[in-house]
PDB file of C-alpha atoms and ligand atoms in Angstrom:
ATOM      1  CA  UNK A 222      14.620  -7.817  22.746  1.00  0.00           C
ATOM      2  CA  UNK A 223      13.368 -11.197  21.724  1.00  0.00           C
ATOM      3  CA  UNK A 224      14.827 -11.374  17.957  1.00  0.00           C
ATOM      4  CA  UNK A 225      18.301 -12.222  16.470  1.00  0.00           C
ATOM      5  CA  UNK A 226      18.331  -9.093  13.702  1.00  0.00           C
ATOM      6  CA  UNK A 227      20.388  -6.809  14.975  1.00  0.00           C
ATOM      7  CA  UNK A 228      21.550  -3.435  13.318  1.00  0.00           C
ATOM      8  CA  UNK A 229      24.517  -4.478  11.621  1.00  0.00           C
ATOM      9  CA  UNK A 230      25.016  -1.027   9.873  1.00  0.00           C
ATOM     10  CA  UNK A 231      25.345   0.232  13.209  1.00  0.00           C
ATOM     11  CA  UNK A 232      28.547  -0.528  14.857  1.00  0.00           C
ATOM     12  CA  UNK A 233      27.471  -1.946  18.213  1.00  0.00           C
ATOM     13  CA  UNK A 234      26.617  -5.294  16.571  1.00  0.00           C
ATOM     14  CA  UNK A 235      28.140  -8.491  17.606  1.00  0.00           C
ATOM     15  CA  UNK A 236      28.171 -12.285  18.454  1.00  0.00           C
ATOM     16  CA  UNK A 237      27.583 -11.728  22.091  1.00  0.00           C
ATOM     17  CA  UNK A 238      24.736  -9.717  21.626  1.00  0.00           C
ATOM     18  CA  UNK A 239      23.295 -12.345  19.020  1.00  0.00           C
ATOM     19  CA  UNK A 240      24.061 -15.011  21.602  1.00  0.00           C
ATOM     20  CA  UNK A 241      21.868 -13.305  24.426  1.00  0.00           C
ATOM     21  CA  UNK A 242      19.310 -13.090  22.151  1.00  0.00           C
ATOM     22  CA  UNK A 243      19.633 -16.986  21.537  1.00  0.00           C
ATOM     23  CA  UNK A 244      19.914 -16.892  25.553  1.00  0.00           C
ATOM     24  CA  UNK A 245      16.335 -14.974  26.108  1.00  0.00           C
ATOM     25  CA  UNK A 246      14.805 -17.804  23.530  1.00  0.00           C
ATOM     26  CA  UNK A 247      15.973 -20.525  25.697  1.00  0.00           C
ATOM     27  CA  UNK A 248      13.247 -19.031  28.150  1.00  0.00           C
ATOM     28  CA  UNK A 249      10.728 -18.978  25.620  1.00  0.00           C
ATOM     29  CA  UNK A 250      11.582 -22.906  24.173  1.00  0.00           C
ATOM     30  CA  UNK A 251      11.477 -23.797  27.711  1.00  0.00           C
ATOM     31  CA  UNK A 252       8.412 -22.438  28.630  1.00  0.00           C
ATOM     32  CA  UNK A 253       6.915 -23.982  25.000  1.00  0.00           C
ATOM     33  CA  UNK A 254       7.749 -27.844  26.399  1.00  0.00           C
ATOM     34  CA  UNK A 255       6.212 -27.446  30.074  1.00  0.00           C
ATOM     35  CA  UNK A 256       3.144 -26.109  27.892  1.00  0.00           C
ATOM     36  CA  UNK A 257       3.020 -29.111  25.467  1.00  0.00           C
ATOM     37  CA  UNK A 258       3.496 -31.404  28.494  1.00  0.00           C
ATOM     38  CA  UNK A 259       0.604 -30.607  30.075  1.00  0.00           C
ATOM     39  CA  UNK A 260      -0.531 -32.872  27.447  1.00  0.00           C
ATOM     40  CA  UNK A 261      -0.589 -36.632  26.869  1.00  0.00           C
ATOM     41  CA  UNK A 262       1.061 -37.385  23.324  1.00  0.00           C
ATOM     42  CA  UNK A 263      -2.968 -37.449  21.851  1.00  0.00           C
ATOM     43  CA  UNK A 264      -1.494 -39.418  18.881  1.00  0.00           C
ATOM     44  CA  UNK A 265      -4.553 -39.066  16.579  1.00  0.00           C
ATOM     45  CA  UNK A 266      -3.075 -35.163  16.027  1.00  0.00           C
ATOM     46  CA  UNK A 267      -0.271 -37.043  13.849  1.00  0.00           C
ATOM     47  CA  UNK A 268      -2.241 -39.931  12.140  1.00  0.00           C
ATOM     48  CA  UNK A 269      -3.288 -39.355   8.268  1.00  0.00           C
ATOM     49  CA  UNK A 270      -6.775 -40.605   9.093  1.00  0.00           C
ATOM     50  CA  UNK A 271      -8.696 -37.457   9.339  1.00  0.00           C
ATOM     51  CA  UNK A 272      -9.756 -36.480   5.759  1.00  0.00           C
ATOM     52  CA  UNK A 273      -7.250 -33.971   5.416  1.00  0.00           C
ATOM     53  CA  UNK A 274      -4.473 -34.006   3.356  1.00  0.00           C
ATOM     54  CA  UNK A 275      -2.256 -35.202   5.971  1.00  0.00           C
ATOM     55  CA  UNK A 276      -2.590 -35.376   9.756  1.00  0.00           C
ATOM     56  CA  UNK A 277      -4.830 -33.159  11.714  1.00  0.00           C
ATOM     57  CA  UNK A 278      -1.807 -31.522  12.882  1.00  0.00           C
ATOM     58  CA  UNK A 279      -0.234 -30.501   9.662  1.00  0.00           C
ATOM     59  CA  UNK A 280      -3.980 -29.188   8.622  1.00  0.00           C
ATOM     60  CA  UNK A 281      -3.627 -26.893  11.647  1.00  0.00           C
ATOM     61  CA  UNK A 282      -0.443 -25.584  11.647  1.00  0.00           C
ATOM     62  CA  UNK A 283      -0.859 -24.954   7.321  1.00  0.00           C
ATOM     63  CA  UNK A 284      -4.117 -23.223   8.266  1.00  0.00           C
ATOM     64  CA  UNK A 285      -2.674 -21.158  11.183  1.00  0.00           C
ATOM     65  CA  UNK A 286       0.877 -20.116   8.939  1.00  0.00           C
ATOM     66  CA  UNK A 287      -1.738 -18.694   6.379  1.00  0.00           C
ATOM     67  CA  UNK A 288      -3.309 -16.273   8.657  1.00  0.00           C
ATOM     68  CA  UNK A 289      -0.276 -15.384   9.449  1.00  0.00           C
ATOM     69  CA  UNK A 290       0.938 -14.794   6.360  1.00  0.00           C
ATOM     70  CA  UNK A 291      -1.589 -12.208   6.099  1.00  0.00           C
ATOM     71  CA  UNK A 292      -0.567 -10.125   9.333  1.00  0.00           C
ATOM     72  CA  UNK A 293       3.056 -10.133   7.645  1.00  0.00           C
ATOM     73  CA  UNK A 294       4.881 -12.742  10.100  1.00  0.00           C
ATOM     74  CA  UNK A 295       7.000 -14.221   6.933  1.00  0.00           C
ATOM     75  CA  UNK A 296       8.045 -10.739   5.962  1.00  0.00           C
ATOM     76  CA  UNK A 297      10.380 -11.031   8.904  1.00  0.00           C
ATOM     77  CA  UNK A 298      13.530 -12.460   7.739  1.00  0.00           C
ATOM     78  CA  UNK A 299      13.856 -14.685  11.076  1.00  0.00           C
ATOM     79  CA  UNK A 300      10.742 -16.246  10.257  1.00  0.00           C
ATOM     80  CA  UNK A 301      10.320 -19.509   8.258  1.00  0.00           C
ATOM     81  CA  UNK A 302       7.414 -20.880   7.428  1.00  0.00           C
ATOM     82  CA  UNK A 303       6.747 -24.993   7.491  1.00  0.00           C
ATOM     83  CA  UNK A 304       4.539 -24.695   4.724  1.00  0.00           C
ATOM     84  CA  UNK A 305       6.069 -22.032   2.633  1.00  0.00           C
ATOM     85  CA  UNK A 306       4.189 -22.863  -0.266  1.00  0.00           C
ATOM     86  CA  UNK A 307       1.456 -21.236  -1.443  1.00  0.00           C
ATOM     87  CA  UNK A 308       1.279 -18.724   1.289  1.00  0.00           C
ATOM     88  CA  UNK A 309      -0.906 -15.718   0.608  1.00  0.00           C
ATOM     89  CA  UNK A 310       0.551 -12.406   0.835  1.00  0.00           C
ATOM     90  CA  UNK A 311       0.217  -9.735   3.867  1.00  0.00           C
ATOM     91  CA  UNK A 312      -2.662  -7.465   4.031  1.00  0.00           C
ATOM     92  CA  UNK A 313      -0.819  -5.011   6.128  1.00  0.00           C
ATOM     93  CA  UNK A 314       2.054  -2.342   4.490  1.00  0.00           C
ATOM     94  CA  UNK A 315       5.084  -4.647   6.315  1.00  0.00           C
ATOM     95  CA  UNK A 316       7.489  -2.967   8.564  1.00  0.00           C
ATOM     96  CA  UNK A 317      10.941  -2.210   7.032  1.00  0.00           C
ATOM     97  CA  UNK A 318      13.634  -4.802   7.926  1.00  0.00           C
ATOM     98  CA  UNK A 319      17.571  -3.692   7.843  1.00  0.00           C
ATOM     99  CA  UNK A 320      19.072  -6.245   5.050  1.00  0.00           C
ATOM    100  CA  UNK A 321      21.756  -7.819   7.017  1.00  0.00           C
ATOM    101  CA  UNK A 322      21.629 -11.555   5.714  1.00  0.00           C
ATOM    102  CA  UNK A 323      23.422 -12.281   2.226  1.00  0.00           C
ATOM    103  CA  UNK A 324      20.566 -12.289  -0.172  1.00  0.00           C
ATOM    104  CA  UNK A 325      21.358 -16.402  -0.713  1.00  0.00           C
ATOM    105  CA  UNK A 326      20.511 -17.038   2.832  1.00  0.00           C
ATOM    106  CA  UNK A 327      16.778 -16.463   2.435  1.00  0.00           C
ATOM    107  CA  UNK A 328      16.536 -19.688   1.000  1.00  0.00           C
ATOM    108  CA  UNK A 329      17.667 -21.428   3.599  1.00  0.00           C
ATOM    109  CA  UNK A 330      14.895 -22.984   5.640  1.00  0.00           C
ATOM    110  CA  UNK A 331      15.260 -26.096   7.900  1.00  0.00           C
ATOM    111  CA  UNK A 332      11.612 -26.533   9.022  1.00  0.00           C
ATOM    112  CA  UNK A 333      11.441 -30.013   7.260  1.00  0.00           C
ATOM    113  CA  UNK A 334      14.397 -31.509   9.540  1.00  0.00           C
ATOM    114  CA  UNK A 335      13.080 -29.878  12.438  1.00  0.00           C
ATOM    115  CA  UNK A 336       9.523 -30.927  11.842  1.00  0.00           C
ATOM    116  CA  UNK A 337      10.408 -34.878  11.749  1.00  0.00           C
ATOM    117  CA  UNK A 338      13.112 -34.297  15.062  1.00  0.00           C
ATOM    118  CA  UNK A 339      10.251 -32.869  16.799  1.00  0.00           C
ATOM    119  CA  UNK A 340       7.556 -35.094  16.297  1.00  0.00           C
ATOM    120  CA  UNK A 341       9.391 -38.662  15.723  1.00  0.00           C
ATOM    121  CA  UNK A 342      11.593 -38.382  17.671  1.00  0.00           C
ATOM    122  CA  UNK A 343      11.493 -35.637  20.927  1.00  0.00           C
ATOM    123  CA  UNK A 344       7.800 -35.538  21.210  1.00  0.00           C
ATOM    124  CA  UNK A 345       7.731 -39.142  22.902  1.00  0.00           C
ATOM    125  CA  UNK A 346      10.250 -38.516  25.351  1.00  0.00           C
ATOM    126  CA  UNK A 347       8.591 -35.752  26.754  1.00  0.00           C
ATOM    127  CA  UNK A 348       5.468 -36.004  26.505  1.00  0.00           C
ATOM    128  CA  UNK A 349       2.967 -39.316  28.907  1.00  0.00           C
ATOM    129  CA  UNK A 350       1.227 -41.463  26.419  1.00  0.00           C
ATOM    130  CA  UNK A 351      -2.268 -41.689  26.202  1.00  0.00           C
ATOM    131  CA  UNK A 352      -5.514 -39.207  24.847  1.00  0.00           C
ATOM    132  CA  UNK A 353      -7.418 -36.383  26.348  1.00  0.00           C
ATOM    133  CA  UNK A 354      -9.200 -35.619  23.618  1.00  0.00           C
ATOM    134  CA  UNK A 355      -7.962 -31.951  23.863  1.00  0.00           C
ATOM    135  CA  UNK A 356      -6.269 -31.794  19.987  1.00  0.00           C
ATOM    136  CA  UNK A 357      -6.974 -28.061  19.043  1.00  0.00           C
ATOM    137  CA  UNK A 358      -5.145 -27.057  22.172  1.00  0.00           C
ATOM    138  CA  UNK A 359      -2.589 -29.863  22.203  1.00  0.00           C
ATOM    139  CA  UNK A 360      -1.691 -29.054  18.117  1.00  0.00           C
ATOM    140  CA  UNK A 361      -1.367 -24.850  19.347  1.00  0.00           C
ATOM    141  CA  UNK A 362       1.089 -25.922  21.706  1.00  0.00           C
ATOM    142  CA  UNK A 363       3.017 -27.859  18.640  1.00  0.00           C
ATOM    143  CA  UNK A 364       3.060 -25.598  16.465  1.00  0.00           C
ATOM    144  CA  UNK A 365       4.587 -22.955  19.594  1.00  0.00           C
ATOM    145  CA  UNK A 366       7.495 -24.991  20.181  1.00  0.00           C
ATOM    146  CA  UNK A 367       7.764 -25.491  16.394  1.00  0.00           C
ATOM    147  CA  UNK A 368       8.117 -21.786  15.628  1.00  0.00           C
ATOM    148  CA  UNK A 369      10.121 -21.060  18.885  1.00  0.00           C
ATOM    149  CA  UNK A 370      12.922 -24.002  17.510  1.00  0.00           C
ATOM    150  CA  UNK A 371      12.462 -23.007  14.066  1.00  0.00           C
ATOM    151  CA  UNK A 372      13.130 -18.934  15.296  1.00  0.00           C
ATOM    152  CA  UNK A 373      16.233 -20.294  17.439  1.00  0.00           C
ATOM    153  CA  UNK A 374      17.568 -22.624  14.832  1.00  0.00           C
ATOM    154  CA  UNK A 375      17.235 -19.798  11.800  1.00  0.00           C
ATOM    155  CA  UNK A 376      19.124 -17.481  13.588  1.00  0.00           C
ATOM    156  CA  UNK A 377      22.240 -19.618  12.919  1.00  0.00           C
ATOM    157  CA  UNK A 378      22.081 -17.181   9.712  1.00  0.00           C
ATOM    158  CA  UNK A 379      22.576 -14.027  11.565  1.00  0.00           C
ATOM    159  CA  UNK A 380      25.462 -16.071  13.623  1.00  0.00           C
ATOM    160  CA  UNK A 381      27.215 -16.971  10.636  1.00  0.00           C
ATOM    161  CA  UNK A 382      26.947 -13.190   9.290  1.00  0.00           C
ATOM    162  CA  UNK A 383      28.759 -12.188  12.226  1.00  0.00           C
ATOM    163  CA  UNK A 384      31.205 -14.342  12.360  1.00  0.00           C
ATOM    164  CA  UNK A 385      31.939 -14.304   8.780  1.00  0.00           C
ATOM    165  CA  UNK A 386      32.455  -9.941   8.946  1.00  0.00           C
ATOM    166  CA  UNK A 387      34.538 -10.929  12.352  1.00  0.00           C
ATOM    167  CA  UNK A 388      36.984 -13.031  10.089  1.00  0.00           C
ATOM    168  CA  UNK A 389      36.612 -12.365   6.401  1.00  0.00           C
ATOM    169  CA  UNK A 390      40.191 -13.894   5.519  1.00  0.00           C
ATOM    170  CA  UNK A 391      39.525 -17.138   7.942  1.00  0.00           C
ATOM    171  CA  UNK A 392      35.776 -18.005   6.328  1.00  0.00           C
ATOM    172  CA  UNK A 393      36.829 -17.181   2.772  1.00  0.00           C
ATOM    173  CA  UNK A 394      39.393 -19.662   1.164  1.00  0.00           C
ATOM    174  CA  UNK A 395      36.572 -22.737   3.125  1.00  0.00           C
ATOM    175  CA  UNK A 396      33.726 -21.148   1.118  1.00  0.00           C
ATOM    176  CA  UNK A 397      35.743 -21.231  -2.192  1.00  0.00           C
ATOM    177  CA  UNK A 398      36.581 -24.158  -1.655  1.00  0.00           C
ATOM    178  CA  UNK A 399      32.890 -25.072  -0.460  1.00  0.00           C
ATOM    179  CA  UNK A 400      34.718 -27.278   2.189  1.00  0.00           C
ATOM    180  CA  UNK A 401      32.012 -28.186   4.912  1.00  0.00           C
ATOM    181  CA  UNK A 402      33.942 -29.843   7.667  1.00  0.00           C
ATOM    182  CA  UNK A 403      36.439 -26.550   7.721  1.00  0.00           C
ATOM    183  CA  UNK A 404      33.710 -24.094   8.276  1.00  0.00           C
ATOM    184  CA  UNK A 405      31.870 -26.426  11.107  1.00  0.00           C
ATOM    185  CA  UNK A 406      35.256 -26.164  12.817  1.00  0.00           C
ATOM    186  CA  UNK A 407      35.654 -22.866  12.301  1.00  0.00           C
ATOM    187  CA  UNK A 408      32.532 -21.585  13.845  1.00  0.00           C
ATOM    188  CA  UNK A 409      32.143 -24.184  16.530  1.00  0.00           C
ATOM    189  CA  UNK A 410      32.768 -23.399  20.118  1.00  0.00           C
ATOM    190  CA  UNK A 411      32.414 -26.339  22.350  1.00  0.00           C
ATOM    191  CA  UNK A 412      32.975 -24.361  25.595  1.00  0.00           C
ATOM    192  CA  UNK A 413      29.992 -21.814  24.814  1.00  0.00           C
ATOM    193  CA  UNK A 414      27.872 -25.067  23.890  1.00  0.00           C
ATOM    194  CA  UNK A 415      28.677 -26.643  27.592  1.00  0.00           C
ATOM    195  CA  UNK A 416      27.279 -23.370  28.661  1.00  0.00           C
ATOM    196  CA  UNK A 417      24.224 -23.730  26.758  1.00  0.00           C
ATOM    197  CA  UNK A 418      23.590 -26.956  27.865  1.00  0.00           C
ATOM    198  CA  UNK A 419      24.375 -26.525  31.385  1.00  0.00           C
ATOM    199  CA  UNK A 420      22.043 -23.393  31.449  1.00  0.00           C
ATOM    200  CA  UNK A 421      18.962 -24.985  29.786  1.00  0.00           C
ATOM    201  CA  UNK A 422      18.920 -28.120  31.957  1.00  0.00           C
ATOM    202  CA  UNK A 423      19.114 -25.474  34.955  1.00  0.00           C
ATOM    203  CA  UNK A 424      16.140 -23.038  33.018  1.00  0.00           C
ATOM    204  CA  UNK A 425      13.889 -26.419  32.976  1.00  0.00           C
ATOM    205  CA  UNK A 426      14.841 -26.924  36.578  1.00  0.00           C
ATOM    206  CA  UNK A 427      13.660 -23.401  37.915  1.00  0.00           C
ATOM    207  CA  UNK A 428      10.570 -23.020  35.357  1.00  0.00           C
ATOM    208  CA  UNK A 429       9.469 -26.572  35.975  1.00  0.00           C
ATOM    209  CA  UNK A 430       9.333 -26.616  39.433  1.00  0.00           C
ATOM    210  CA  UNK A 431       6.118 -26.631  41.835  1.00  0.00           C
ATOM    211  CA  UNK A 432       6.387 -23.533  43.595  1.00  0.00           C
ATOM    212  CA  UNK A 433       4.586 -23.510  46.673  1.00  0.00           C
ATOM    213  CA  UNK A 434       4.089 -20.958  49.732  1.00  0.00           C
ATOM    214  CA  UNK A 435       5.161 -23.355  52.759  1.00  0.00           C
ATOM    215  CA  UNK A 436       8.993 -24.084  52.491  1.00  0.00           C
ATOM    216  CA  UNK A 437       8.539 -27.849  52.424  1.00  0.00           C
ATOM    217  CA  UNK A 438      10.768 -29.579  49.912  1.00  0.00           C
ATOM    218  CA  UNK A 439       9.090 -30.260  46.720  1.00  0.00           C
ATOM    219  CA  UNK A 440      10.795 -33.928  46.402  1.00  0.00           C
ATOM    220  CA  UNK A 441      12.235 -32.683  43.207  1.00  0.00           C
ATOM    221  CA  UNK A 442       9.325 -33.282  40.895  1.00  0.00           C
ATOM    222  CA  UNK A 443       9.550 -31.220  37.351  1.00  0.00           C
ATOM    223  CA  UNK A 444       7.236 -30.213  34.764  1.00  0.00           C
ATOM    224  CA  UNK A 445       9.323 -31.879  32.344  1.00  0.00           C
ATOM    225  CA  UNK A 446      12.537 -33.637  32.708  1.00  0.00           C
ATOM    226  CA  UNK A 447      15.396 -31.066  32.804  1.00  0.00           C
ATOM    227  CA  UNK A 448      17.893 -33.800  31.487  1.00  0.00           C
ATOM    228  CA  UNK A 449      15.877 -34.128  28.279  1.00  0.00           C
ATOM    229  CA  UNK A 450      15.707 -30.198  27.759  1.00  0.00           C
ATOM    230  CA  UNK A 451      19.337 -30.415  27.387  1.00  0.00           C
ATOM    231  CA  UNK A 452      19.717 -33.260  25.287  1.00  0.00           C
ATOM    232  CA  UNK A 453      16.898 -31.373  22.805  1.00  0.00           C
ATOM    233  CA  UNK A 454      19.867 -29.073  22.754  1.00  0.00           C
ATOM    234  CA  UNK A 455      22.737 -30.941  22.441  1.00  0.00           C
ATOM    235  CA  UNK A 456      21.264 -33.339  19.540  1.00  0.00           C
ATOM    236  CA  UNK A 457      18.981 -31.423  17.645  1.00  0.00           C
ATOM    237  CA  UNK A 458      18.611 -27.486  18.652  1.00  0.00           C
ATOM    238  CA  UNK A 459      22.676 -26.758  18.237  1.00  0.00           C
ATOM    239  CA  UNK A 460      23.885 -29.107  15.621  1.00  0.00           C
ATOM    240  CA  UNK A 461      20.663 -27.972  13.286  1.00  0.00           C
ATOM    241  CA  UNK A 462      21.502 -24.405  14.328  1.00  0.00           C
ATOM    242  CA  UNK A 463      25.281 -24.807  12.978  1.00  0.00           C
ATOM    243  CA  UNK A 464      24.051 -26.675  10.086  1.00  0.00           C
ATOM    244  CA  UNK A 465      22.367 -23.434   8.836  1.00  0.00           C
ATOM    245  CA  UNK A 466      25.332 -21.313   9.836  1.00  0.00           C
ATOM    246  CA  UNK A 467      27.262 -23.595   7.504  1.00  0.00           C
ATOM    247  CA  UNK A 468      24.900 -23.549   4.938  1.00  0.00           C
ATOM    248  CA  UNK A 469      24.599 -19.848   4.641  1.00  0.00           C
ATOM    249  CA  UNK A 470      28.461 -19.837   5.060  1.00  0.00           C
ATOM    250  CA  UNK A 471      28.703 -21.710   2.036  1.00  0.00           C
ATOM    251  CA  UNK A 472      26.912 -19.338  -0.233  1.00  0.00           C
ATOM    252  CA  UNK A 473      27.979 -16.147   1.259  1.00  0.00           C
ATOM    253  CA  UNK A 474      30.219 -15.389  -1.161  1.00  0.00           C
ATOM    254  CA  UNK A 475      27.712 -16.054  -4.130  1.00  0.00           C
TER     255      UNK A 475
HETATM  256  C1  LIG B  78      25.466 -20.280  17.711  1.00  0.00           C
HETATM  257  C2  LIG B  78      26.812 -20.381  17.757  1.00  0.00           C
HETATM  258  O1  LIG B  78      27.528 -21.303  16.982  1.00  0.00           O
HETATM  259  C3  LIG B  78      27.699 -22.635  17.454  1.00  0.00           C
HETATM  260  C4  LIG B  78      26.401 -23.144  17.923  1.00  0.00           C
HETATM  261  C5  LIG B  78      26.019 -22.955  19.217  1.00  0.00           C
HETATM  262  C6  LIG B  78      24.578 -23.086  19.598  1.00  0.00           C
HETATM  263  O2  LIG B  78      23.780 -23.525  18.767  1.00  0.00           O
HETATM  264  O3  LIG B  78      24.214 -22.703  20.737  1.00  0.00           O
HETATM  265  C7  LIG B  78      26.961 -22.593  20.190  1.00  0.00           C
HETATM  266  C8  LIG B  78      28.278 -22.429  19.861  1.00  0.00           C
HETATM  267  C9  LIG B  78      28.798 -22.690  18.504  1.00  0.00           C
HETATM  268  O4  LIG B  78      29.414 -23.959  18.498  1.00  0.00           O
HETATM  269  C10 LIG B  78      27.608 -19.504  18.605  1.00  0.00           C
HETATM  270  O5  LIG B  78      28.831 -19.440  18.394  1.00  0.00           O
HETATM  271  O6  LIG B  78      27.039 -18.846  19.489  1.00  0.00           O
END
C-alpha cells in the first residue's frame, strides 16, 4: 500500500501507519534518482530555446499531466498537478475517495517550490554534466521523480490531519492565532527525522550498489551518491513536507 489516504472513518488510522507509507515512498524516490542518473544533466531539456512555450521539459511534463488528467490521476486527492491549469477533465467515472482532508487543504499545492529545488538546485549534484542526446527519456525520468517528491511532500496534509485529531486542544489556540512557528514546533519530531535520514542514505546504499555473482568487493562504487539522497531529504523533501502540514494546519479550522 503505496498511498498516504488512509481510512480515517475507520478506527485503525494513525501517524505510524501514514509514516510507513512515507517509508515505502522512500523506495520509490530512491529508485526515481538512480533512474535519472543514468543520465548526463542533457541541459537543452531546461533551456527556453525550443519553440515551445517554455523549455522542452515543461512542454513534456504539461503534455504528459493532460493525459493524465483524462485517466483521472488528479481526482486522487494525493495527487497535484504542476500544471494545474487548464487540465481537461477525466474520461473515466473516477473511483470514490473517503474525504479525510479539510476541504481548505485541496488548495494547497507545492509543485512550484518543488519544481525550482529540483531542477536548480538538486539536479546538478546528482546528475554528470554533459549530452546524450536522449531528452524524451531523460525528461520521463524528471517528471518520475517530480511526481514521486510531489506524492511524498503532499502527504504532509494527511500528516497534519492526524496529528491535528491526535491533539485537537494542542493545534487549536496556534491556528486561531494563525501562529506559524508554534505549529512547526508542534508537529516536528527531530528524532523520527534522524531516522529518515539515516534510512535513505542506507536505501541509496543497498539500491545503488553493483551487485555481482563473485563475492569480490565492489570498491564501494554507487549509482548515485548516498550522502546526497539524504541531504535531498534533510533540505528540501522534509522541511517542504512540514511546510504543507503547517499550511493545512493553518486553515483547518476554516
Ligand atoms: C511527516 C512528519 O512530520 C515531520 C516531518 C517529517 C518528514 O518529513 O519525514 C518527519 C518528522 C516530523 O518532523 C512526521 O511526523 O512523520
Amino acid at each position: 500500500d503505496v498511498n498516504c489516504n488512509p481510512d480515517l472513518a475507520s478506527n485503525k488510522l494513525s501517524l505510524d501507519e501514514i509514516r510507513d507509507s512515507l517509508i515505502r515512498q522512500e523506495d520509490t524516490i530512491v529508485f526515481c534518482l538512480i533512474e535519472r542518473a543514468k543520465f548526463p544533466l542533457n541541459p537543452k531539456l531546461y533551456h527556453r530555446n525550443h519553440g515551445f512555450t517554455g523549455s522542452l521539459v515543461e512542454f513534456i511534463v504539461r503534455e504528459t499531466e493532460a493525459i493524465q488528467a483524462k485517466a483521472g490521476r488528479y481526482e486522487n486527492p494525493e495527487e497535484n498537478a504542476f500544471f494545474p491549469e487548464h487540465l481537461p477533465r477525466p474520461l473515466v467515472h473516477p473511483r470514490k475517495y473517503p474525504k479525510v482532508l479539510h476541504p481548505s487543504g485541496a488548495s494547497i499545492n507545492m509543485n512550484k517550490p518543488i519544481w525550482d529545488f529540483y531542477f536548480n538546485k538538486f539536479l546538478p549534484l546528482l546528475v554528470a554534466d554533459g549530452d546524450d542526446g536522449n531528452y524524451a527519456a531523460t525528461a520521463a525520468s524528471d517528471l518520475a521523480c517530480l511526481q514521486a517528491l510531489s506524492r511524498r511532500i503532499h502527504c504532509g496534509k494527511y500528516v497534519a490531519e492526524v496529528k491535528f485529531r491526535d491533539a485537537p486542544h494542542e493545534y487549536e489556540p496556534p491556528i486561531r492565532s494563525q501562529e506559524r512557528d508554534s505549529l512547526m514546533k508542534l508537529l516536528t519530531f527531530e528524532a523520527v527525522e534522524e531516522m529518515v535520514k539515516k534510512r535513505v542514505e542506507k536505501k541509496a546504499r543497498v539500491f545503488g550498489q553493483e551487485v555481482t555473482l563473485n563475492n569480490t568487493v565492489d570498491g564501494g562504487k554507487y549509482k548515485i551518491d548516498p550522502l546526497l539522497a539524504a541531504r535531498l531529504y534533510d533540505e528540501w523533501v522534509m522541511p517542504l513536507t512540514k511546510e504543507v502540514e503547517v499550511e493545512y494546519l493553518l486553515r483547518r479550522l476554516e
